[in-house]
Short mmCIF file of N, CA and C and ligand atoms in Angstrom, two decimals:
data_model
loop_
_atom_site.label_atom_id
_atom_site.label_comp_id
_atom_site.label_asym_id
_atom_site.label_seq_id
_atom_site.Cartn_x
_atom_site.Cartn_y
_atom_site.Cartn_z
N MET A 1 0.93 18.87 -7.84
CA MET A 1 1.10 17.46 -7.48
C MET A 1 2.23 16.85 -8.30
N THR A 2 2.89 15.93 -7.68
CA THR A 2 4.07 15.32 -8.29
C THR A 2 3.95 13.80 -8.27
N VAL A 3 4.31 13.19 -9.38
CA VAL A 3 4.44 11.73 -9.40
C VAL A 3 5.84 11.41 -8.86
N ARG A 4 5.88 10.68 -7.75
CA ARG A 4 7.16 10.39 -7.11
C ARG A 4 7.69 9.02 -7.55
N ASP A 5 8.99 8.82 -7.36
CA ASP A 5 9.60 7.52 -7.67
C ASP A 5 9.16 6.47 -6.64
N LEU A 6 9.00 5.24 -7.09
CA LEU A 6 8.60 4.15 -6.20
C LEU A 6 9.82 3.40 -5.67
N HIS A 7 9.77 3.03 -4.40
CA HIS A 7 10.78 2.15 -3.83
C HIS A 7 10.38 0.71 -4.10
N LEU A 8 11.31 -0.06 -4.61
CA LEU A 8 11.04 -1.45 -4.95
C LEU A 8 11.60 -2.38 -3.88
N LEU A 9 11.13 -3.63 -3.91
CA LEU A 9 11.62 -4.67 -2.99
C LEU A 9 13.14 -4.63 -2.94
N GLY A 10 13.68 -4.62 -1.74
CA GLY A 10 15.13 -4.49 -1.56
C GLY A 10 15.47 -3.16 -0.93
N SER A 11 14.60 -2.16 -1.12
CA SER A 11 14.81 -0.87 -0.46
C SER A 11 14.53 -1.01 1.03
N PRO A 12 15.48 -0.59 1.89
CA PRO A 12 15.26 -0.68 3.34
C PRO A 12 14.03 0.11 3.79
N MET A 13 13.66 1.12 3.01
CA MET A 13 12.49 1.95 3.35
C MET A 13 11.22 1.10 3.50
N LEU A 14 11.11 0.05 2.69
CA LEU A 14 9.90 -0.79 2.72
C LEU A 14 9.83 -1.65 3.97
N ARG A 15 10.96 -1.78 4.68
CA ARG A 15 10.99 -2.60 5.88
C ARG A 15 10.98 -1.76 7.15
N GLN A 16 10.87 -0.46 6.98
CA GLN A 16 10.87 0.45 8.11
C GLN A 16 9.45 0.64 8.64
N ARG A 17 9.30 0.67 9.96
CA ARG A 17 8.01 0.98 10.54
C ARG A 17 7.84 2.50 10.48
N ALA A 18 6.78 2.96 9.84
CA ALA A 18 6.58 4.39 9.64
C ALA A 18 6.13 5.07 10.94
N ALA A 19 6.51 6.33 11.09
CA ALA A 19 6.22 7.08 12.32
C ALA A 19 4.85 7.76 12.23
N PRO A 20 4.13 7.84 13.36
CA PRO A 20 2.83 8.50 13.36
C PRO A 20 2.95 9.98 12.94
N VAL A 21 1.88 10.49 12.34
CA VAL A 21 1.80 11.90 11.95
C VAL A 21 1.24 12.68 13.13
N ALA A 22 1.97 13.70 13.58
CA ALA A 22 1.53 14.47 14.75
C ALA A 22 0.43 15.45 14.38
N ALA A 23 0.55 16.07 13.21
CA ALA A 23 -0.45 17.05 12.78
C ALA A 23 -0.53 17.06 11.26
N VAL A 24 -1.74 17.22 10.74
CA VAL A 24 -1.93 17.26 9.29
C VAL A 24 -1.66 18.70 8.82
N ASP A 25 -0.44 18.92 8.36
CA ASP A 25 -0.05 20.25 7.87
C ASP A 25 0.08 20.23 6.35
N ASP A 26 0.58 21.34 5.79
CA ASP A 26 0.69 21.44 4.32
C ASP A 26 1.57 20.34 3.74
N GLU A 27 2.61 19.98 4.47
CA GLU A 27 3.53 18.95 3.97
C GLU A 27 2.83 17.60 3.88
N VAL A 28 2.00 17.29 4.88
CA VAL A 28 1.26 16.02 4.88
C VAL A 28 0.22 16.04 3.76
N ARG A 29 -0.46 17.18 3.58
CA ARG A 29 -1.46 17.28 2.50
C ARG A 29 -0.80 17.12 1.13
N ARG A 30 0.40 17.68 0.97
CA ARG A 30 1.12 17.52 -0.29
C ARG A 30 1.49 16.05 -0.51
N LEU A 31 1.90 15.39 0.58
CA LEU A 31 2.23 13.96 0.50
C LEU A 31 1.00 13.15 0.07
N VAL A 32 -0.16 13.45 0.66
CA VAL A 32 -1.41 12.76 0.30
C VAL A 32 -1.70 12.95 -1.19
N ASP A 33 -1.60 14.19 -1.65
CA ASP A 33 -1.89 14.48 -3.06
C ASP A 33 -0.91 13.75 -3.99
N ASP A 34 0.35 13.73 -3.60
CA ASP A 34 1.36 13.04 -4.41
C ASP A 34 1.15 11.53 -4.41
N LEU A 35 0.69 11.00 -3.27
CA LEU A 35 0.42 9.55 -3.23
C LEU A 35 -0.71 9.20 -4.21
N PHE A 36 -1.77 10.00 -4.21
CA PHE A 36 -2.87 9.74 -5.17
C PHE A 36 -2.35 9.85 -6.61
N GLU A 37 -1.58 10.90 -6.86
CA GLU A 37 -1.07 11.15 -8.22
C GLU A 37 -0.17 9.99 -8.68
N THR A 38 0.71 9.56 -7.78
CA THR A 38 1.64 8.48 -8.11
C THR A 38 0.90 7.15 -8.28
N MET A 39 -0.05 6.88 -7.36
CA MET A 39 -0.84 5.65 -7.43
C MET A 39 -1.60 5.58 -8.76
N ARG A 40 -2.22 6.70 -9.14
CA ARG A 40 -3.01 6.70 -10.38
C ARG A 40 -2.11 6.57 -11.60
N ALA A 41 -0.96 7.24 -11.58
CA ALA A 41 -0.03 7.12 -12.71
C ALA A 41 0.47 5.70 -12.87
N ALA A 42 0.59 5.00 -11.74
CA ALA A 42 1.08 3.61 -11.77
C ALA A 42 -0.06 2.62 -11.95
N LYS A 43 -1.31 3.13 -12.09
CA LYS A 43 -2.51 2.29 -12.22
C LYS A 43 -2.67 1.34 -11.02
N GLY A 44 -2.35 1.87 -9.83
CA GLY A 44 -2.52 1.08 -8.62
C GLY A 44 -3.84 1.40 -7.95
N VAL A 45 -4.16 0.66 -6.89
CA VAL A 45 -5.40 0.91 -6.14
C VAL A 45 -5.11 1.31 -4.70
N GLY A 46 -3.82 1.42 -4.37
CA GLY A 46 -3.43 1.85 -3.04
C GLY A 46 -1.94 2.15 -3.02
N LEU A 47 -1.53 3.04 -2.10
CA LEU A 47 -0.10 3.36 -2.00
C LEU A 47 0.19 3.89 -0.61
N ALA A 48 1.30 3.44 -0.04
CA ALA A 48 1.72 3.88 1.30
C ALA A 48 2.95 4.77 1.18
N ALA A 49 3.09 5.69 2.15
CA ALA A 49 4.14 6.71 2.06
C ALA A 49 5.54 6.11 1.98
N ASN A 50 5.78 5.00 2.69
CA ASN A 50 7.15 4.47 2.61
C ASN A 50 7.48 3.92 1.22
N GLN A 51 6.45 3.66 0.41
CA GLN A 51 6.71 3.24 -0.97
C GLN A 51 7.27 4.39 -1.82
N VAL A 52 7.08 5.64 -1.35
CA VAL A 52 7.72 6.76 -2.06
C VAL A 52 8.83 7.37 -1.20
N GLY A 53 9.30 6.61 -0.22
CA GLY A 53 10.47 7.02 0.54
C GLY A 53 10.21 7.93 1.72
N VAL A 54 8.96 7.95 2.21
CA VAL A 54 8.62 8.79 3.36
C VAL A 54 8.10 7.89 4.48
N ALA A 55 8.85 7.79 5.58
CA ALA A 55 8.48 6.84 6.64
C ALA A 55 7.50 7.47 7.63
N ARG A 56 6.32 7.83 7.10
CA ARG A 56 5.27 8.40 7.95
C ARG A 56 4.00 7.61 7.71
N ARG A 57 3.10 7.60 8.71
CA ARG A 57 1.92 6.74 8.61
C ARG A 57 0.82 7.41 7.79
N VAL A 58 1.03 7.39 6.48
CA VAL A 58 0.09 7.98 5.52
C VAL A 58 -0.05 7.01 4.35
N ALA A 59 -1.30 6.73 3.96
CA ALA A 59 -1.53 5.87 2.80
C ALA A 59 -2.83 6.33 2.12
N VAL A 60 -2.99 5.91 0.88
CA VAL A 60 -4.24 6.19 0.15
C VAL A 60 -4.73 4.90 -0.49
N VAL A 61 -6.06 4.83 -0.66
CA VAL A 61 -6.68 3.68 -1.30
C VAL A 61 -7.79 4.19 -2.21
N ASP A 62 -7.79 3.71 -3.44
CA ASP A 62 -8.90 4.00 -4.35
C ASP A 62 -9.09 2.79 -5.26
N VAL A 63 -10.10 1.98 -4.92
CA VAL A 63 -10.30 0.75 -5.69
C VAL A 63 -11.29 0.97 -6.84
N GLY A 64 -11.67 2.26 -7.06
CA GLY A 64 -12.51 2.55 -8.22
C GLY A 64 -13.96 2.81 -7.87
N PRO A 65 -14.79 3.06 -8.91
CA PRO A 65 -16.17 3.52 -8.70
C PRO A 65 -17.09 2.48 -8.06
N ASP A 66 -16.68 1.21 -8.04
CA ASP A 66 -17.53 0.19 -7.43
C ASP A 66 -17.53 0.26 -5.90
N ALA A 67 -16.49 0.85 -5.33
CA ALA A 67 -16.40 0.92 -3.86
C ALA A 67 -15.88 2.29 -3.42
N PRO A 68 -16.68 3.35 -3.69
CA PRO A 68 -16.27 4.69 -3.28
C PRO A 68 -16.43 4.84 -1.77
N PRO A 69 -15.90 5.92 -1.17
CA PRO A 69 -15.03 6.92 -1.80
C PRO A 69 -13.57 6.50 -1.69
N PRO A 70 -12.66 7.19 -2.42
CA PRO A 70 -11.23 6.99 -2.18
C PRO A 70 -10.92 7.36 -0.73
N LEU A 71 -9.99 6.68 -0.10
CA LEU A 71 -9.69 6.93 1.32
C LEU A 71 -8.30 7.51 1.51
N VAL A 72 -8.25 8.53 2.38
CA VAL A 72 -6.97 9.02 2.89
C VAL A 72 -6.79 8.40 4.27
N LEU A 73 -5.71 7.69 4.45
CA LEU A 73 -5.48 6.94 5.70
C LEU A 73 -4.26 7.50 6.41
N ILE A 74 -4.49 8.44 7.33
CA ILE A 74 -3.40 8.99 8.14
C ILE A 74 -3.52 8.36 9.53
N ASN A 75 -2.43 7.81 10.03
CA ASN A 75 -2.43 7.07 11.31
C ASN A 75 -3.58 6.05 11.36
N PRO A 76 -3.70 5.20 10.35
CA PRO A 76 -4.83 4.27 10.33
C PRO A 76 -4.67 3.11 11.32
N VAL A 77 -5.81 2.67 11.85
CA VAL A 77 -5.84 1.52 12.77
C VAL A 77 -7.07 0.68 12.41
N ILE A 78 -6.88 -0.62 12.29
CA ILE A 78 -8.04 -1.50 12.11
C ILE A 78 -8.60 -1.77 13.49
N VAL A 79 -9.80 -1.26 13.75
CA VAL A 79 -10.36 -1.36 15.10
C VAL A 79 -11.22 -2.61 15.26
N GLN A 80 -11.64 -3.20 14.15
CA GLN A 80 -12.45 -4.40 14.23
C GLN A 80 -12.37 -5.16 12.91
N HIS A 81 -12.40 -6.50 13.01
CA HIS A 81 -12.54 -7.26 11.78
C HIS A 81 -13.40 -8.49 12.03
N GLY A 82 -14.07 -8.94 10.99
CA GLY A 82 -14.94 -10.09 11.11
C GLY A 82 -14.14 -11.39 11.21
N ASP A 83 -14.83 -12.48 11.54
CA ASP A 83 -14.17 -13.78 11.66
C ASP A 83 -13.89 -14.40 10.29
N GLU A 84 -14.68 -14.01 9.31
CA GLU A 84 -14.56 -14.64 8.00
C GLU A 84 -13.32 -14.13 7.26
N HIS A 85 -12.56 -15.06 6.70
CA HIS A 85 -11.38 -14.69 5.90
C HIS A 85 -11.62 -15.06 4.44
N GLU A 86 -10.90 -14.37 3.59
CA GLU A 86 -10.99 -14.66 2.16
C GLU A 86 -9.57 -14.71 1.61
N THR A 87 -9.33 -15.64 0.71
CA THR A 87 -8.02 -15.73 0.07
C THR A 87 -8.15 -15.22 -1.36
N ALA A 88 -7.29 -14.27 -1.73
CA ALA A 88 -7.32 -13.74 -3.09
C ALA A 88 -5.92 -13.29 -3.49
N GLU A 89 -5.75 -13.15 -4.79
CA GLU A 89 -4.43 -12.79 -5.32
C GLU A 89 -4.12 -11.32 -5.04
N GLU A 90 -2.88 -11.07 -4.62
CA GLU A 90 -2.42 -9.69 -4.41
C GLU A 90 -1.13 -9.45 -5.18
N GLY A 91 -0.97 -8.19 -5.55
CA GLY A 91 0.30 -7.74 -6.09
C GLY A 91 0.67 -6.48 -5.35
N CYS A 92 1.78 -5.86 -5.75
CA CYS A 92 2.23 -4.65 -5.05
C CYS A 92 3.03 -3.81 -6.04
N LEU A 93 2.80 -2.50 -6.02
CA LEU A 93 3.53 -1.62 -6.93
C LEU A 93 5.04 -1.66 -6.66
N SER A 94 5.43 -2.07 -5.45
CA SER A 94 6.85 -2.15 -5.11
C SER A 94 7.48 -3.48 -5.50
N ILE A 95 6.64 -4.43 -5.97
CA ILE A 95 7.15 -5.74 -6.41
C ILE A 95 6.48 -6.08 -7.74
N PRO A 96 6.80 -5.31 -8.80
CA PRO A 96 6.07 -5.47 -10.07
C PRO A 96 6.11 -6.90 -10.60
N ASP A 97 4.99 -7.32 -11.16
CA ASP A 97 4.88 -8.60 -11.86
C ASP A 97 4.98 -9.82 -10.95
N VAL A 98 4.86 -9.63 -9.64
CA VAL A 98 4.86 -10.75 -8.71
C VAL A 98 3.51 -10.78 -7.99
N PHE A 99 2.86 -11.94 -7.97
CA PHE A 99 1.53 -12.06 -7.39
C PHE A 99 1.45 -13.30 -6.51
N GLY A 100 0.66 -13.21 -5.44
CA GLY A 100 0.49 -14.37 -4.57
C GLY A 100 -0.85 -14.31 -3.85
N ASP A 101 -1.37 -15.48 -3.47
CA ASP A 101 -2.65 -15.55 -2.76
C ASP A 101 -2.46 -15.29 -1.28
N VAL A 102 -3.23 -14.32 -0.77
CA VAL A 102 -3.12 -13.94 0.64
C VAL A 102 -4.50 -14.04 1.30
N ALA A 103 -4.55 -14.68 2.47
CA ALA A 103 -5.79 -14.75 3.25
C ALA A 103 -5.86 -13.55 4.20
N ARG A 104 -7.00 -12.86 4.16
CA ARG A 104 -7.19 -11.70 5.06
C ARG A 104 -8.65 -11.67 5.51
N PRO A 105 -8.92 -10.99 6.64
CA PRO A 105 -10.32 -10.79 7.03
C PRO A 105 -11.11 -10.13 5.90
N LEU A 106 -12.33 -10.61 5.69
CA LEU A 106 -13.16 -10.14 4.58
C LEU A 106 -13.73 -8.75 4.85
N ALA A 107 -14.04 -8.47 6.11
CA ALA A 107 -14.68 -7.19 6.46
C ALA A 107 -13.95 -6.56 7.64
N ILE A 108 -13.74 -5.24 7.55
CA ILE A 108 -13.02 -4.53 8.62
C ILE A 108 -13.69 -3.20 8.92
N ILE A 109 -13.35 -2.67 10.08
CA ILE A 109 -13.65 -1.26 10.38
C ILE A 109 -12.30 -0.61 10.64
N VAL A 110 -12.03 0.45 9.89
CA VAL A 110 -10.76 1.17 10.03
C VAL A 110 -11.04 2.55 10.61
N GLU A 111 -10.13 2.98 11.48
CA GLU A 111 -10.20 4.34 12.01
C GLU A 111 -8.96 5.06 11.50
N ALA A 112 -9.13 6.28 10.99
CA ALA A 112 -8.00 7.02 10.44
C ALA A 112 -8.31 8.51 10.46
N THR A 113 -7.29 9.30 10.15
CA THR A 113 -7.46 10.75 10.03
C THR A 113 -7.48 11.09 8.55
N ASP A 114 -8.36 12.02 8.15
CA ASP A 114 -8.45 12.40 6.74
C ASP A 114 -7.56 13.60 6.40
N ARG A 115 -7.65 14.05 5.16
CA ARG A 115 -6.79 15.14 4.67
C ARG A 115 -7.04 16.46 5.40
N ASP A 116 -8.24 16.59 6.01
CA ASP A 116 -8.58 17.80 6.77
C ASP A 116 -8.24 17.67 8.25
N GLY A 117 -7.60 16.56 8.61
CA GLY A 117 -7.21 16.37 10.01
C GLY A 117 -8.31 15.83 10.89
N ARG A 118 -9.40 15.38 10.28
CA ARG A 118 -10.52 14.84 11.06
C ARG A 118 -10.42 13.33 11.20
N ARG A 119 -10.65 12.84 12.42
CA ARG A 119 -10.65 11.40 12.67
C ARG A 119 -11.99 10.83 12.20
N TYR A 120 -11.98 9.69 11.52
CA TYR A 120 -13.22 9.07 11.03
C TYR A 120 -13.09 7.56 11.12
N THR A 121 -14.24 6.89 11.05
CA THR A 121 -14.21 5.43 10.92
C THR A 121 -14.93 5.06 9.64
N ALA A 122 -14.49 3.97 9.02
CA ALA A 122 -15.11 3.50 7.78
C ALA A 122 -15.18 1.99 7.81
N GLU A 123 -16.28 1.47 7.29
CA GLU A 123 -16.40 0.02 7.11
C GLU A 123 -15.99 -0.31 5.70
N ALA A 124 -15.36 -1.44 5.54
CA ALA A 124 -14.99 -1.89 4.18
C ALA A 124 -15.04 -3.41 4.14
N SER A 125 -15.31 -3.91 2.95
CA SER A 125 -15.29 -5.37 2.79
C SER A 125 -14.71 -5.70 1.42
N GLY A 126 -14.42 -6.99 1.24
CA GLY A 126 -13.93 -7.47 -0.05
C GLY A 126 -12.62 -6.82 -0.45
N PHE A 127 -12.53 -6.45 -1.72
CA PHE A 127 -11.27 -5.94 -2.28
C PHE A 127 -10.81 -4.66 -1.59
N LYS A 128 -11.77 -3.79 -1.23
CA LYS A 128 -11.38 -2.54 -0.58
C LYS A 128 -10.77 -2.82 0.80
N ALA A 129 -11.39 -3.74 1.55
CA ALA A 129 -10.85 -4.12 2.87
C ALA A 129 -9.44 -4.70 2.70
N ARG A 130 -9.27 -5.51 1.67
CA ARG A 130 -7.96 -6.10 1.38
C ARG A 130 -6.92 -5.01 1.09
N ALA A 131 -7.30 -4.03 0.26
CA ALA A 131 -6.36 -2.96 -0.09
C ALA A 131 -5.97 -2.16 1.15
N ILE A 132 -6.93 -1.87 2.02
CA ILE A 132 -6.63 -1.10 3.25
C ILE A 132 -5.65 -1.89 4.12
N GLN A 133 -5.90 -3.18 4.28
CA GLN A 133 -5.01 -4.01 5.12
C GLN A 133 -3.61 -4.10 4.52
N HIS A 134 -3.54 -4.21 3.20
CA HIS A 134 -2.25 -4.26 2.50
C HIS A 134 -1.46 -2.97 2.75
N GLU A 135 -2.14 -1.82 2.67
CA GLU A 135 -1.44 -0.53 2.85
C GLU A 135 -1.01 -0.34 4.31
N ILE A 136 -1.85 -0.74 5.25
CA ILE A 136 -1.47 -0.60 6.66
C ILE A 136 -0.28 -1.52 6.96
N ASP A 137 -0.26 -2.69 6.36
CA ASP A 137 0.92 -3.56 6.47
C ASP A 137 2.18 -2.81 6.05
N HIS A 138 2.11 -2.11 4.90
CA HIS A 138 3.27 -1.35 4.42
C HIS A 138 3.80 -0.42 5.51
N LEU A 139 2.88 0.26 6.21
CA LEU A 139 3.30 1.23 7.23
C LEU A 139 4.00 0.55 8.40
N ASP A 140 3.80 -0.76 8.52
CA ASP A 140 4.49 -1.54 9.56
C ASP A 140 5.69 -2.29 8.99
N GLY A 141 6.06 -1.99 7.77
CA GLY A 141 7.22 -2.65 7.16
C GLY A 141 6.93 -4.07 6.69
N ILE A 142 5.63 -4.40 6.51
CA ILE A 142 5.24 -5.75 6.11
C ILE A 142 4.81 -5.76 4.65
N LEU A 143 5.25 -6.77 3.91
CA LEU A 143 4.87 -6.92 2.50
C LEU A 143 3.97 -8.14 2.34
N PHE A 144 3.19 -8.19 1.25
CA PHE A 144 2.27 -9.33 1.10
C PHE A 144 3.01 -10.66 1.04
N LEU A 145 4.27 -10.61 0.59
CA LEU A 145 5.09 -11.82 0.55
C LEU A 145 5.22 -12.47 1.93
N ASP A 146 5.20 -11.63 2.98
CA ASP A 146 5.38 -12.13 4.34
C ASP A 146 4.21 -13.01 4.79
N HIS A 147 3.07 -12.89 4.10
CA HIS A 147 1.89 -13.69 4.47
C HIS A 147 1.88 -15.05 3.77
N LEU A 148 2.82 -15.28 2.87
CA LEU A 148 2.82 -16.53 2.10
C LEU A 148 3.64 -17.61 2.83
N SER A 149 3.48 -18.84 2.39
CA SER A 149 4.30 -19.92 2.95
C SER A 149 5.75 -19.69 2.51
N ALA A 150 6.68 -20.27 3.27
CA ALA A 150 8.11 -20.10 2.96
C ALA A 150 8.43 -20.60 1.56
N VAL A 151 7.79 -21.70 1.17
CA VAL A 151 8.05 -22.28 -0.15
C VAL A 151 7.58 -21.34 -1.25
N LYS A 152 6.35 -20.86 -1.10
CA LYS A 152 5.78 -19.95 -2.11
C LYS A 152 6.61 -18.65 -2.19
N ARG A 153 6.99 -18.17 -1.00
CA ARG A 153 7.76 -16.92 -0.97
C ARG A 153 9.10 -17.08 -1.68
N SER A 154 9.80 -18.18 -1.45
CA SER A 154 11.11 -18.32 -2.10
C SER A 154 10.96 -18.51 -3.61
N LEU A 155 9.87 -19.14 -4.04
CA LEU A 155 9.62 -19.24 -5.49
C LEU A 155 9.44 -17.86 -6.11
N LEU A 156 8.62 -17.02 -5.44
CA LEU A 156 8.37 -15.68 -5.98
C LEU A 156 9.62 -14.81 -5.91
N LEU A 157 10.41 -14.97 -4.85
CA LEU A 157 11.64 -14.18 -4.74
C LEU A 157 12.63 -14.57 -5.83
N ALA A 158 12.67 -15.85 -6.16
CA ALA A 158 13.55 -16.31 -7.24
C ALA A 158 13.11 -15.68 -8.57
N LYS A 159 11.79 -15.64 -8.78
CA LYS A 159 11.25 -15.03 -9.99
C LYS A 159 11.60 -13.53 -10.04
N TRP A 160 11.46 -12.89 -8.88
CA TRP A 160 11.77 -11.47 -8.77
C TRP A 160 13.24 -11.21 -9.09
N LYS A 161 14.13 -12.01 -8.49
CA LYS A 161 15.57 -11.81 -8.70
C LYS A 161 15.94 -12.01 -10.17
N LYS A 162 15.30 -12.98 -10.79
CA LYS A 162 15.56 -13.23 -12.20
C LYS A 162 15.13 -12.03 -13.05
N ALA A 163 13.95 -11.50 -12.73
CA ALA A 163 13.44 -10.35 -13.48
C ALA A 163 14.29 -9.10 -13.26
N ARG A 164 14.99 -9.05 -12.10
CA ARG A 164 15.80 -7.87 -11.78
C ARG A 164 17.25 -8.01 -12.22
N LEU A 165 17.61 -9.14 -12.80
CA LEU A 165 18.99 -9.35 -13.24
C LEU A 165 19.43 -8.22 -14.17
N GLY A 166 20.58 -7.67 -13.88
CA GLY A 166 21.11 -6.62 -14.74
C GLY A 166 20.55 -5.24 -14.42
N LYS A 167 19.57 -5.17 -13.49
CA LYS A 167 19.03 -3.86 -13.10
C LYS A 167 19.60 -3.50 -11.74
N SER A 168 19.95 -2.24 -11.56
CA SER A 168 20.53 -1.85 -10.29
C SER A 168 19.65 -0.82 -9.60
N GLY A 169 19.79 -0.74 -8.29
CA GLY A 169 19.05 0.27 -7.54
C GLY A 169 17.65 -0.19 -7.19
N TYR A 170 17.01 0.56 -6.31
CA TYR A 170 15.70 0.18 -5.81
C TYR A 170 14.66 1.28 -6.04
N LEU A 171 14.95 2.18 -6.97
CA LEU A 171 13.99 3.23 -7.26
C LEU A 171 13.46 3.05 -8.67
N LYS A 172 12.17 3.30 -8.82
CA LYS A 172 11.58 3.15 -10.14
C LYS A 172 10.77 4.40 -10.48
N GLU A 173 11.08 4.96 -11.62
CA GLU A 173 10.30 6.08 -12.11
C GLU A 173 8.95 5.52 -12.59
N VAL A 174 7.86 6.20 -12.21
CA VAL A 174 6.54 5.65 -12.52
C VAL A 174 6.16 5.94 -13.96
N THR A 175 5.87 4.87 -14.68
CA THR A 175 5.34 4.95 -16.04
C THR A 175 4.11 4.05 -16.06
N PRO A 176 3.21 4.19 -17.02
CA PRO A 176 1.98 3.40 -17.01
C PRO A 176 2.22 1.90 -16.86
N GLU A 177 1.43 1.29 -15.97
CA GLU A 177 1.57 -0.14 -15.65
C GLU A 177 0.21 -0.80 -15.85
N PRO A 178 0.19 -2.13 -15.97
CA PRO A 178 -1.10 -2.82 -16.03
C PRO A 178 -1.91 -2.55 -14.76
N ALA A 179 -3.22 -2.51 -14.89
CA ALA A 179 -4.08 -2.20 -13.75
C ALA A 179 -4.13 -3.33 -12.74
N GLY A 180 -4.54 -3.02 -11.52
CA GLY A 180 -4.89 -4.05 -10.56
C GLY A 180 -3.89 -4.31 -9.47
N GLU A 181 -2.77 -3.56 -9.46
CA GLU A 181 -1.80 -3.79 -8.40
C GLU A 181 -2.09 -2.87 -7.24
N LEU A 182 -1.76 -3.32 -6.02
CA LEU A 182 -2.06 -2.55 -4.82
C LEU A 182 -0.95 -1.56 -4.52
NI1 NI B 201 1.92 -2.76 -1.87
#
């Protein structure tokens, strides 16, 4: 397993719609393993393939022992969600140190393919449901910033640009980060 470099805000890869996976082969399984390895090294709770520069519909989520099991999400689709929404703070490994409140459905049913190529459905609620929705957004080229008001988004983008002053490129080598980012 390999810890891969992360693509940061500004990388065109994060705005690309990822392509469906036709078959779960060794390359896809290696990608899944690397996503888990990279997510854990970065102390994240979810990671999508385009965040490591691979435009395929593969993501992983592991919000910890309170909401097992960790999920492998290949070609994931939200097939149902409840009417109730919840607003909570989100961050993203591709936009370090930037956080914003996002409203999302509280409970969902997701359908996806696992590491063994089997299609499954899973129910999730609360933080886990939020993480799954955040990762599926990534596969569609959507970032949590896109869910914020224009005013809030420009404030956070200004903060981001300030923090990035003097830094070049959109790749980040993963080193230990504070916990809690998606
Ligand atoms: Ni993210």
